[in-house]
């Protein structure tokens, strides 16, 4: 008799599950068991989408924008993205270089599948967003991570990146402001990377700028504005974070025309054009006053002070000072090897589990972000929740001996 084997593909059996989504689901589970869980695991603004954007969606629905759209996006939105890239980022993309997608995640998925052959390498700057390595692997590529620690504000130097580049490198991939560290690469740091890449003309750049609007340092810098790499930079952005539109599923990229066309071709066989109503709302968001986005950023800045202040007082936690996004990424390695009698902490995943089960605070262990000494804390939560979370984290970490 034949033995029963799994019907699932090797691809799915071998891939890792998204750690952020997994911890969010686990947090919901513990909550459903009746515990008062404070969820600091998911990277999602706690604010509602600004009213004027919701209004634009209602109008779009009433006006009958309910049909399939062109795969790379409606022309008005593509033009608004071209204008935005030019106005705010100093980037020169034409409409045929824009592809609107069902979220920045899909944009990155499209790029990886459009560019990678089996065995091609992608240099990923660590700490990195959990899905980068999984997406590269799904496309047959090999993630090559190059990292920096808290002492370097988690920012990787041009020299370190260069040391990781080989003949097989297809692109480098990073986010700034960065998920999970909140670090922001300055114009000078990006320029140094661009100048280094002059020596490696076969390497493309994928710059994920989805946290652009949540930047506490002032001016956002785009590597695509550096002349050395302008014609080989793919800039990814979206609406989820800066406009509090995570559930609307809308993102976009600007890319060399050949790559944009390939991404649209892929998307045409996978999901088609993005949601018609979301695109009308996105058009409105990009062409309206950014005051509501700036107000959310100011609220995040205030919470950043609260969480830095609170967690810095906990013995053993080494706290960073993020310049953007809404994550804190403390080094918690001082707790490794300690125990409260019931739980022993051997790594960051153990620590995240310990915090969830004993303090009922959901975070994400750093190993999935390529930083096994750290934990990610999303401070997109109310000040009351953050204050209580800090108190609980301090208490249970104090119980580890
Ligand atoms: N890039 C980064 C760095 C992210 O944190 C996320 C998480 N939302 C994404 C891309 C995906 O964004 P979207 O929700 O638009 O797919
Ligand atoms: N990007 C967010 C995070 O890092 C949302 C969840 C996800 O898609 O990973 O938590």
Tab-separated table of C-alpha atoms and ligand atoms in Angstrom:
chain	number	residue	atom	x	y	z
A	1	UNK	CA	0.000	0.000	0.000
A	2	UNK	CA	1.326	3.427	-0.883
A	3	UNK	CA	2.215	5.571	2.126
A	4	UNK	CA	0.193	8.740	2.468
A	5	UNK	CA	2.314	11.738	1.584
A	6	UNK	CA	1.498	15.416	1.841
A	7	UNK	CA	-0.335	16.838	-1.173
A	8	UNK	CA	1.555	20.094	-0.719
A	9	UNK	CA	4.288	21.341	-3.003
A	10	UNK	CA	7.935	21.349	-1.918
A	11	UNK	CA	7.810	25.114	-2.389
A	12	UNK	CA	5.197	25.599	0.269
A	13	UNK	CA	6.563	22.903	2.554
A	14	UNK	CA	10.002	24.484	2.509
A	15	UNK	CA	9.028	28.134	2.845
A	16	UNK	CA	8.956	29.962	6.166
A	17	UNK	CA	5.756	31.485	7.443
A	18	UNK	CA	5.706	35.263	7.964
A	19	UNK	CA	6.877	35.723	11.588
A	20	UNK	CA	5.062	39.040	11.930
A	21	UNK	CA	1.731	37.592	10.842
A	22	UNK	CA	2.353	34.468	12.937
A	23	UNK	CA	2.989	36.442	16.123
A	24	UNK	CA	-0.051	38.629	15.424
A	25	UNK	CA	-2.186	35.488	15.086
A	26	UNK	CA	-0.694	33.991	18.264
A	27	UNK	CA	-1.436	37.232	20.121
A	28	UNK	CA	-5.072	37.041	18.973
A	29	UNK	CA	-5.232	33.423	20.139
A	30	UNK	CA	-3.965	34.230	23.642
A	31	UNK	CA	-6.443	37.124	23.725
A	32	UNK	CA	-9.269	34.772	22.721
A	33	UNK	CA	-8.344	32.644	25.758
A	34	UNK	CA	-9.399	35.623	27.861
A	35	UNK	CA	-6.069	37.378	28.480
A	36	UNK	CA	-5.659	41.119	28.152
A	37	UNK	CA	-3.049	41.044	25.374
A	38	UNK	CA	-1.297	44.246	24.310
A	39	UNK	CA	-0.406	43.728	20.670
A	40	UNK	CA	2.913	45.302	19.725
A	41	UNK	CA	3.680	42.658	17.121
A	42	UNK	CA	2.092	43.808	13.879
A	43	UNK	CA	3.473	46.677	11.852
A	44	UNK	CA	0.221	48.498	11.380
A	45	UNK	CA	-0.775	52.065	12.258
A	46	UNK	CA	-3.507	52.010	14.893
A	47	UNK	CA	-5.095	55.081	13.249
A	48	UNK	CA	-8.051	54.898	10.901
A	49	UNK	CA	-7.577	55.954	7.266
A	50	UNK	CA	-7.979	59.768	7.029
A	51	UNK	CA	-11.575	60.837	6.403
A	52	UNK	CA	-10.971	62.576	3.042
A	53	UNK	CA	-9.478	59.355	1.601
A	54	UNK	CA	-12.441	57.279	2.768
A	55	UNK	CA	-14.734	59.909	1.243
A	56	UNK	CA	-12.922	59.597	-2.115
A	57	UNK	CA	-13.526	55.836	-2.035
A	58	UNK	CA	-17.231	56.313	-1.342
A	59	UNK	CA	-17.500	58.741	-4.269
A	60	UNK	CA	-15.612	56.276	-6.507
A	61	UNK	CA	-18.063	53.536	-5.594
A	62	UNK	CA	-21.055	55.775	-6.273
A	63	UNK	CA	-19.565	56.879	-9.595
A	64	UNK	CA	-19.226	53.273	-10.716
A	65	UNK	CA	-15.489	52.638	-10.500
A	66	UNK	CA	-16.185	48.957	-10.097
A	67	UNK	CA	-14.583	47.419	-13.186
A	68	UNK	CA	-11.241	45.806	-14.004
A	69	UNK	CA	-8.490	48.384	-14.382
A	70	UNK	CA	-5.410	48.311	-16.627
A	71	UNK	CA	-2.946	45.848	-15.041
A	72	UNK	CA	-0.226	48.433	-14.217
A	73	UNK	CA	-2.783	50.864	-12.759
A	74	UNK	CA	-5.218	53.563	-13.889
A	75	UNK	CA	-3.477	56.298	-15.920
A	76	UNK	CA	-4.455	59.102	-13.465
A	77	UNK	CA	-2.879	57.290	-10.524
A	78	UNK	CA	0.254	56.417	-12.500
A	79	UNK	CA	0.623	60.097	-13.431
A	80	UNK	CA	0.119	61.135	-9.784
A	81	UNK	CA	2.871	58.679	-8.789
A	82	UNK	CA	5.199	60.069	-11.479
A	83	UNK	CA	4.521	63.583	-10.130
A	84	UNK	CA	5.000	62.485	-6.518
A	85	UNK	CA	8.312	60.754	-7.291
A	86	UNK	CA	9.523	63.915	-9.065
A	87	UNK	CA	8.208	66.424	-6.526
A	88	UNK	CA	9.095	64.659	-3.288
A	89	UNK	CA	11.943	62.304	-4.148
A	90	UNK	CA	13.816	63.813	-7.087
A	91	UNK	CA	13.113	60.637	-9.095
A	92	UNK	CA	12.511	60.638	-12.855
A	93	UNK	CA	10.131	57.845	-13.771
A	94	UNK	CA	7.768	58.062	-16.785
A	95	UNK	CA	4.221	56.597	-16.649
A	96	UNK	CA	5.359	53.425	-18.472
A	97	UNK	CA	7.801	52.845	-15.606
A	98	UNK	CA	5.097	52.702	-12.931
A	99	UNK	CA	3.276	49.551	-11.803
A	100	UNK	CA	0.512	49.813	-9.214
A	101	UNK	CA	-0.017	46.622	-7.223
A	102	UNK	CA	-1.984	45.026	-4.417
A	103	UNK	CA	0.485	46.278	-1.797
A	104	UNK	CA	4.224	46.853	-1.606
A	105	UNK	CA	4.576	43.184	-0.708
A	106	UNK	CA	3.275	42.227	-4.138
A	107	UNK	CA	5.565	44.790	-5.780
A	108	UNK	CA	8.601	43.140	-4.164
A	109	UNK	CA	7.262	39.693	-5.064
A	110	UNK	CA	6.867	40.814	-8.692
A	111	UNK	CA	10.363	42.296	-8.814
A	112	UNK	CA	11.978	39.136	-7.428
A	113	UNK	CA	10.147	36.937	-9.925
A	114	UNK	CA	10.843	39.309	-12.799
A	115	UNK	CA	14.594	39.464	-12.133
A	116	UNK	CA	15.816	36.259	-10.535
A	117	UNK	CA	16.987	33.067	-12.165
A	118	UNK	CA	17.715	30.034	-10.014
A	119	UNK	CA	20.853	30.666	-7.961
A	120	UNK	CA	20.966	34.433	-8.477
A	121	UNK	CA	21.959	36.268	-5.330
A	122	UNK	CA	20.248	39.169	-3.601
A	123	UNK	CA	22.195	41.164	-1.044
A	124	UNK	CA	19.740	41.971	1.742
A	125	UNK	CA	20.746	44.559	4.329
A	126	UNK	CA	20.067	43.177	7.806
A	127	UNK	CA	18.160	43.600	10.010
A	128	UNK	CA	15.550	43.243	7.261
A	129	UNK	CA	11.804	42.868	6.930
A	130	UNK	CA	10.866	39.186	7.355
A	131	UNK	CA	9.349	38.716	3.916
A	132	UNK	CA	12.430	39.770	1.922
A	133	UNK	CA	14.321	36.510	2.344
A	134	UNK	CA	11.208	34.351	1.861
A	135	UNK	CA	10.226	36.181	-1.340
A	136	UNK	CA	13.751	35.899	-2.767
A	137	UNK	CA	13.794	32.168	-2.014
A	138	UNK	CA	10.348	31.659	-3.549
A	139	UNK	CA	11.689	33.211	-6.744
A	140	UNK	CA	14.611	30.758	-6.753
A	141	UNK	CA	17.136	33.320	-5.563
A	142	UNK	CA	19.674	33.075	-2.774
A	143	UNK	CA	19.468	35.689	-0.001
A	144	UNK	CA	22.895	36.923	1.054
A	145	UNK	CA	22.522	38.960	4.210
A	146	UNK	CA	24.951	41.574	5.362
A	147	UNK	CA	24.227	43.075	8.732
A	148	UNK	CA	24.981	45.822	11.187
A	149	UNK	CA	24.434	45.876	14.944
A	150	UNK	CA	22.990	48.425	17.331
A	151	UNK	CA	26.419	50.091	17.714
A	152	UNK	CA	26.159	51.150	14.052
A	153	UNK	CA	22.500	52.144	14.402
A	154	UNK	CA	21.827	48.955	12.403
A	155	UNK	CA	23.017	50.629	9.184
A	156	UNK	CA	25.211	48.707	6.774
A	157	UNK	CA	28.169	50.514	5.207
A	158	UNK	CA	28.951	50.661	1.495
A	159	UNK	CA	32.160	48.673	2.182
A	160	UNK	CA	30.274	45.840	3.880
A	161	UNK	CA	27.774	45.675	1.008
A	162	UNK	CA	30.579	45.629	-1.542
A	163	UNK	CA	32.205	42.676	0.236
A	164	UNK	CA	28.986	40.684	-0.267
A	165	UNK	CA	28.647	41.413	-3.995
A	166	UNK	CA	29.584	38.641	-6.437
A	167	UNK	CA	29.107	38.044	-10.174
A	168	UNK	CA	25.793	36.413	-9.277
A	169	UNK	CA	24.373	39.399	-7.400
A	170	UNK	CA	21.230	40.648	-9.142
A	171	UNK	CA	20.145	43.387	-6.745
A	172	UNK	CA	20.509	44.801	-3.268
A	173	UNK	CA	17.354	45.129	-1.175
A	174	UNK	CA	16.677	47.304	1.849
A	175	UNK	CA	14.111	49.570	3.480
A	176	UNK	CA	14.654	53.106	4.747
A	177	UNK	CA	13.102	54.073	7.106
A	178	UNK	CA	13.790	50.488	8.072
A	179	UNK	CA	11.465	47.772	9.266
A	180	UNK	CA	12.409	46.418	11.882
A	181	UNK	CA	14.937	48.943	13.246
A	182	UNK	CA	13.423	52.336	12.426
A	183	UNK	CA	16.863	53.421	11.176
A	184	UNK	CA	16.995	55.962	8.361
A	185	UNK	CA	19.799	56.042	5.798
A	186	UNK	CA	20.976	59.612	5.186
A	187	UNK	CA	21.511	61.101	1.713
A	188	UNK	CA	25.271	60.837	2.316
A	189	UNK	CA	25.109	57.156	3.271
A	190	UNK	CA	22.971	56.382	0.211
A	191	UNK	CA	25.338	58.357	-1.996
A	192	UNK	CA	28.287	56.297	-0.702
A	193	UNK	CA	26.400	53.094	-1.604
A	194	UNK	CA	25.550	54.487	-5.059
A	195	UNK	CA	29.164	55.461	-5.711
A	196	UNK	CA	30.350	51.994	-4.647
A	197	UNK	CA	27.822	50.450	-7.072
A	198	UNK	CA	29.490	52.307	-9.953
A	199	UNK	CA	32.104	49.556	-9.704
A	200	UNK	CA	29.347	46.907	-10.050
A	201	UNK	CA	27.207	47.883	-13.026
A	202	UNK	CA	25.371	44.539	-13.093
A	203	UNK	CA	23.746	45.162	-9.684
A	204	UNK	CA	20.270	46.735	-9.428
A	205	UNK	CA	18.919	48.477	-6.352
A	206	UNK	CA	15.512	47.789	-4.818
A	207	UNK	CA	14.686	50.593	-2.383
A	208	UNK	CA	11.635	49.984	-0.214
A	209	UNK	CA	10.445	53.399	0.929
A	210	UNK	CA	7.061	52.435	2.352
A	211	UNK	CA	7.788	54.225	5.672
A	212	UNK	CA	8.804	57.437	3.881
A	213	UNK	CA	6.138	59.541	5.582
A	214	UNK	CA	7.078	58.344	9.068
A	215	UNK	CA	10.469	59.987	9.324
A	216	UNK	CA	11.467	62.027	12.378
A	217	UNK	CA	14.732	63.333	10.946
A	218	UNK	CA	13.273	65.698	8.389
A	219	UNK	CA	14.055	64.963	4.770
A	220	UNK	CA	13.586	61.513	3.299
A	221	UNK	CA	16.352	60.506	0.901
A	222	UNK	CA	15.861	58.179	-2.078
A	223	UNK	CA	18.842	56.284	-3.446
A	224	UNK	CA	17.296	56.463	-6.933
A	225	UNK	CA	18.037	60.195	-6.896
A	226	UNK	CA	21.785	59.407	-6.939
A	227	UNK	CA	22.910	59.760	-10.564
A	228	UNK	CA	25.223	56.700	-10.316
A	229	UNK	CA	22.251	54.323	-9.922
A	230	UNK	CA	19.278	56.353	-11.206
A	231	UNK	CA	18.755	54.116	-14.233
A	232	UNK	CA	18.934	50.845	-12.248
A	233	UNK	CA	16.960	51.646	-9.123
A	234	UNK	CA	13.523	50.222	-8.476
A	235	UNK	CA	11.703	52.337	-5.909
A	236	UNK	CA	8.907	50.624	-4.003
A	237	UNK	CA	6.325	52.530	-2.032
A	238	UNK	CA	2.715	52.183	-0.941
A	239	UNK	CA	-0.188	53.559	1.013
A	240	UNK	CA	-0.349	51.155	3.976
A	241	UNK	CA	1.847	52.967	6.482
A	242	UNK	CA	1.924	56.691	5.690
A	243	UNK	CA	-1.807	56.894	4.959
A	244	UNK	CA	-2.926	54.195	7.446
A	245	UNK	CA	-4.354	52.071	4.612
A	246	UNK	CA	-3.028	48.585	5.422
A	247	UNK	CA	-6.289	46.820	4.590
A	248	UNK	CA	-6.837	48.593	1.275
A	249	UNK	CA	-3.941	46.670	-0.308
A	250	UNK	CA	-2.351	49.250	-2.572
A	251	UNK	CA	1.320	49.715	-3.436
A	252	UNK	CA	3.465	50.740	-6.376
A	253	UNK	CA	6.903	50.798	-7.898
A	254	UNK	CA	8.936	52.895	-10.285
A	255	UNK	CA	11.394	50.796	-12.323
A	256	UNK	CA	13.389	50.717	-15.548
A	257	UNK	CA	10.768	50.328	-18.311
A	258	UNK	CA	11.747	46.765	-19.206
A	259	UNK	CA	11.417	45.654	-15.580
A	260	UNK	CA	8.126	47.503	-15.072
A	261	UNK	CA	6.733	45.778	-18.167
A	262	UNK	CA	7.852	42.377	-16.869
A	263	UNK	CA	6.272	43.025	-13.469
A	264	UNK	CA	2.975	43.985	-15.128
A	265	UNK	CA	3.164	40.822	-17.244
A	266	UNK	CA	3.566	38.707	-14.090
A	267	UNK	CA	0.801	40.551	-12.279
A	268	UNK	CA	-1.442	40.061	-15.297
A	269	UNK	CA	-1.291	36.307	-14.729
A	270	UNK	CA	-1.569	36.492	-10.962
A	271	UNK	CA	-3.922	39.192	-9.708
A	272	UNK	CA	-4.594	41.678	-12.573
A	273	UNK	CA	-4.900	45.394	-11.799
A	274	UNK	CA	-5.220	46.493	-8.166
A	275	UNK	CA	-8.620	47.211	-6.593
A	276	UNK	CA	-10.427	49.908	-8.617
A	277	UNK	CA	-11.864	51.776	-5.621
A	278	UNK	CA	-8.579	51.686	-3.700
A	279	UNK	CA	-6.821	53.182	-6.722
A	280	UNK	CA	-9.245	56.137	-6.798
A	281	UNK	CA	-8.693	56.624	-3.066
A	282	UNK	CA	-4.920	56.392	-3.544
A	283	UNK	CA	-5.083	58.999	-6.305
A	284	UNK	CA	-6.877	61.306	-3.896
A	285	UNK	CA	-4.318	60.599	-1.124
A	286	UNK	CA	-1.345	61.467	-3.347
A	287	UNK	CA	-2.881	64.652	-4.695
A	288	UNK	CA	-4.202	66.041	-1.387
A	289	UNK	CA	-2.685	67.834	1.575
A	290	UNK	CA	-0.465	65.523	3.637
A	291	UNK	CA	-1.489	67.145	6.947
A	292	UNK	CA	-3.286	64.008	8.283
A	293	UNK	CA	-0.181	61.891	7.540
A	294	UNK	CA	2.027	64.440	9.270
A	295	UNK	CA	-0.264	64.436	12.310
A	296	UNK	CA	0.080	60.626	12.552
A	297	UNK	CA	3.844	60.969	12.282
A	298	UNK	CA	3.852	63.505	15.122
A	299	UNK	CA	1.856	61.091	17.282
A	300	UNK	CA	4.368	58.310	16.522
A	301	UNK	CA	7.225	60.673	17.442
A	302	UNK	CA	5.633	61.295	20.845
A	303	UNK	CA	5.162	57.581	21.465
A	304	UNK	CA	8.745	56.949	20.429
A	305	UNK	CA	9.924	59.139	23.319
A	306	UNK	CA	7.626	57.309	25.701
A	307	UNK	CA	8.803	53.837	24.707
A	308	UNK	CA	12.505	54.750	24.535
A	309	UNK	CA	12.285	56.384	27.923
A	310	UNK	CA	10.408	53.487	29.520
A	311	UNK	CA	12.422	50.604	28.081
A	312	UNK	CA	15.796	52.327	28.626
A	313	UNK	CA	15.149	52.035	32.357
A	314	UNK	CA	14.999	48.240	32.195
A	315	UNK	CA	18.311	46.676	33.182
A	316	UNK	CA	19.753	44.514	30.411
A	317	UNK	CA	17.811	45.985	27.464
A	318	UNK	CA	19.994	47.949	25.045
A	319	UNK	CA	17.624	50.383	23.354
A	320	UNK	CA	18.154	52.043	19.951
A	321	UNK	CA	16.905	55.495	18.952
A	322	UNK	CA	14.963	54.964	15.717
A	323	UNK	CA	14.644	57.895	13.325
A	324	UNK	CA	11.574	56.642	11.489
A	325	UNK	CA	8.812	54.011	11.109
A	326	UNK	CA	7.121	52.894	14.364
A	327	UNK	CA	9.390	50.137	15.635
A	328	UNK	CA	11.874	49.888	18.458
A	329	UNK	CA	14.499	47.171	18.071
A	330	UNK	CA	16.282	46.659	21.394
A	331	UNK	CA	19.151	44.233	21.826
A	332	UNK	CA	17.945	41.775	24.470
A	333	UNK	CA	20.842	39.319	24.361
A	334	UNK	CA	21.703	40.049	28.029
A	335	UNK	CA	18.698	37.882	28.950
A	336	UNK	CA	19.803	34.837	26.976
A	337	UNK	CA	20.647	31.919	29.256
A	338	UNK	CA	18.345	33.239	32.027
A	339	UNK	CA	15.205	31.621	33.427
A	340	UNK	CA	12.242	32.387	35.674
A	341	UNK	CA	12.039	28.736	36.718
A	342	UNK	CA	9.359	27.867	34.155
A	343	UNK	CA	10.663	29.537	30.969
A	344	UNK	CA	14.320	29.486	29.917
A	345	UNK	CA	15.376	32.114	27.399
A	346	UNK	CA	17.855	30.825	24.845
A	347	UNK	CA	17.146	33.233	22.013
A	348	UNK	CA	14.973	36.116	20.852
A	349	UNK	CA	12.076	33.862	19.840
A	350	UNK	CA	12.017	32.383	23.363
A	351	UNK	CA	11.978	35.911	24.720
A	352	UNK	CA	9.045	36.960	22.502
A	353	UNK	CA	7.168	33.859	23.628
A	354	UNK	CA	8.002	34.590	27.289
A	355	UNK	CA	6.724	38.177	26.968
A	356	UNK	CA	3.505	36.975	25.348
A	357	UNK	CA	2.775	34.167	27.785
A	358	UNK	CA	3.742	35.923	31.029
A	359	UNK	CA	3.279	39.672	30.374
A	360	UNK	CA	0.649	39.240	27.655
A	361	UNK	CA	2.586	41.612	25.426
A	362	UNK	CA	2.979	40.460	21.802
A	363	UNK	CA	6.296	41.350	20.114
A	364	UNK	CA	8.349	39.591	17.418
A	365	UNK	CA	11.708	37.850	17.989
A	366	UNK	CA	14.575	39.284	15.961
A	367	UNK	CA	15.808	36.059	14.352
A	368	UNK	CA	13.274	36.293	11.489
A	369	UNK	CA	14.609	39.764	10.776
A	370	UNK	CA	18.187	38.475	10.588
A	371	UNK	CA	19.026	39.845	14.060
A	372	UNK	CA	18.851	37.048	16.621
A	373	UNK	CA	19.910	39.265	19.553
A	374	UNK	CA	16.960	41.620	19.248
A	375	UNK	CA	13.195	41.870	19.595
A	376	UNK	CA	10.894	44.070	17.547
A	377	UNK	CA	8.375	46.204	19.364
A	378	UNK	CA	5.813	48.043	17.254
A	379	UNK	CA	4.785	51.181	19.111
A	380	UNK	CA	1.769	51.839	16.860
A	381	UNK	CA	-0.457	51.631	19.936
A	382	UNK	CA	-2.028	54.128	22.332
A	383	UNK	CA	0.088	55.837	24.983
A	384	UNK	CA	-1.945	54.068	27.698
A	385	UNK	CA	-1.226	50.674	26.118
A	386	UNK	CA	2.452	51.493	25.727
A	387	UNK	CA	2.778	52.630	29.338
A	388	UNK	CA	1.149	49.435	30.561
A	389	UNK	CA	3.269	47.303	28.188
A	390	UNK	CA	6.469	48.910	29.494
A	391	UNK	CA	5.394	48.187	33.087
A	392	UNK	CA	4.616	44.536	32.298
A	393	UNK	CA	7.790	43.969	30.265
A	394	UNK	CA	9.907	45.468	33.054
A	395	UNK	CA	8.243	43.234	35.630
A	396	UNK	CA	8.703	39.915	33.801
A	397	UNK	CA	12.234	40.694	32.585
A	398	UNK	CA	13.101	41.458	36.213
A	399	UNK	CA	11.999	37.926	37.104
A	400	UNK	CA	14.629	36.336	34.844
A	401	UNK	CA	17.672	35.183	36.802
B	1	LIG	N1	7.878	46.647	3.036
B	1	LIG	C1	8.040	46.793	4.361
B	1	LIG	C2	9.371	47.210	4.865
B	1	LIG	C3	6.974	46.528	5.240
B	1	LIG	O1	7.139	46.677	6.549
B	1	LIG	C4	5.748	46.088	4.715
B	1	LIG	C5	4.663	45.686	5.677
B	1	LIG	N2	3.481	46.184	5.428
B	1	LIG	C6	5.628	45.982	3.321
B	1	LIG	C7	6.711	46.249	2.520
B	1	LIG	C8	4.356	45.527	2.674
B	1	LIG	O2	3.444	46.564	2.556
B	1	LIG	P1	1.990	46.377	1.949
B	1	LIG	O3	1.063	46.293	3.114
B	1	LIG	O4	1.777	47.608	1.111
B	1	LIG	O5	1.999	45.138	1.134
B	2	LIG	N1	4.848	44.763	7.405
B	2	LIG	C1	4.126	44.641	8.643
B	2	LIG	C2	5.013	44.042	9.699
B	2	LIG	O1	6.194	43.961	9.519
B	2	LIG	C3	2.816	43.948	8.448
B	2	LIG	C4	2.817	42.441	8.462
B	2	LIG	C5	3.567	41.891	7.296
B	2	LIG	O2	3.049	41.955	6.188
B	2	LIG	O3	4.696	41.474	7.556
B	2	LIG	O4	4.540	43.704	10.755
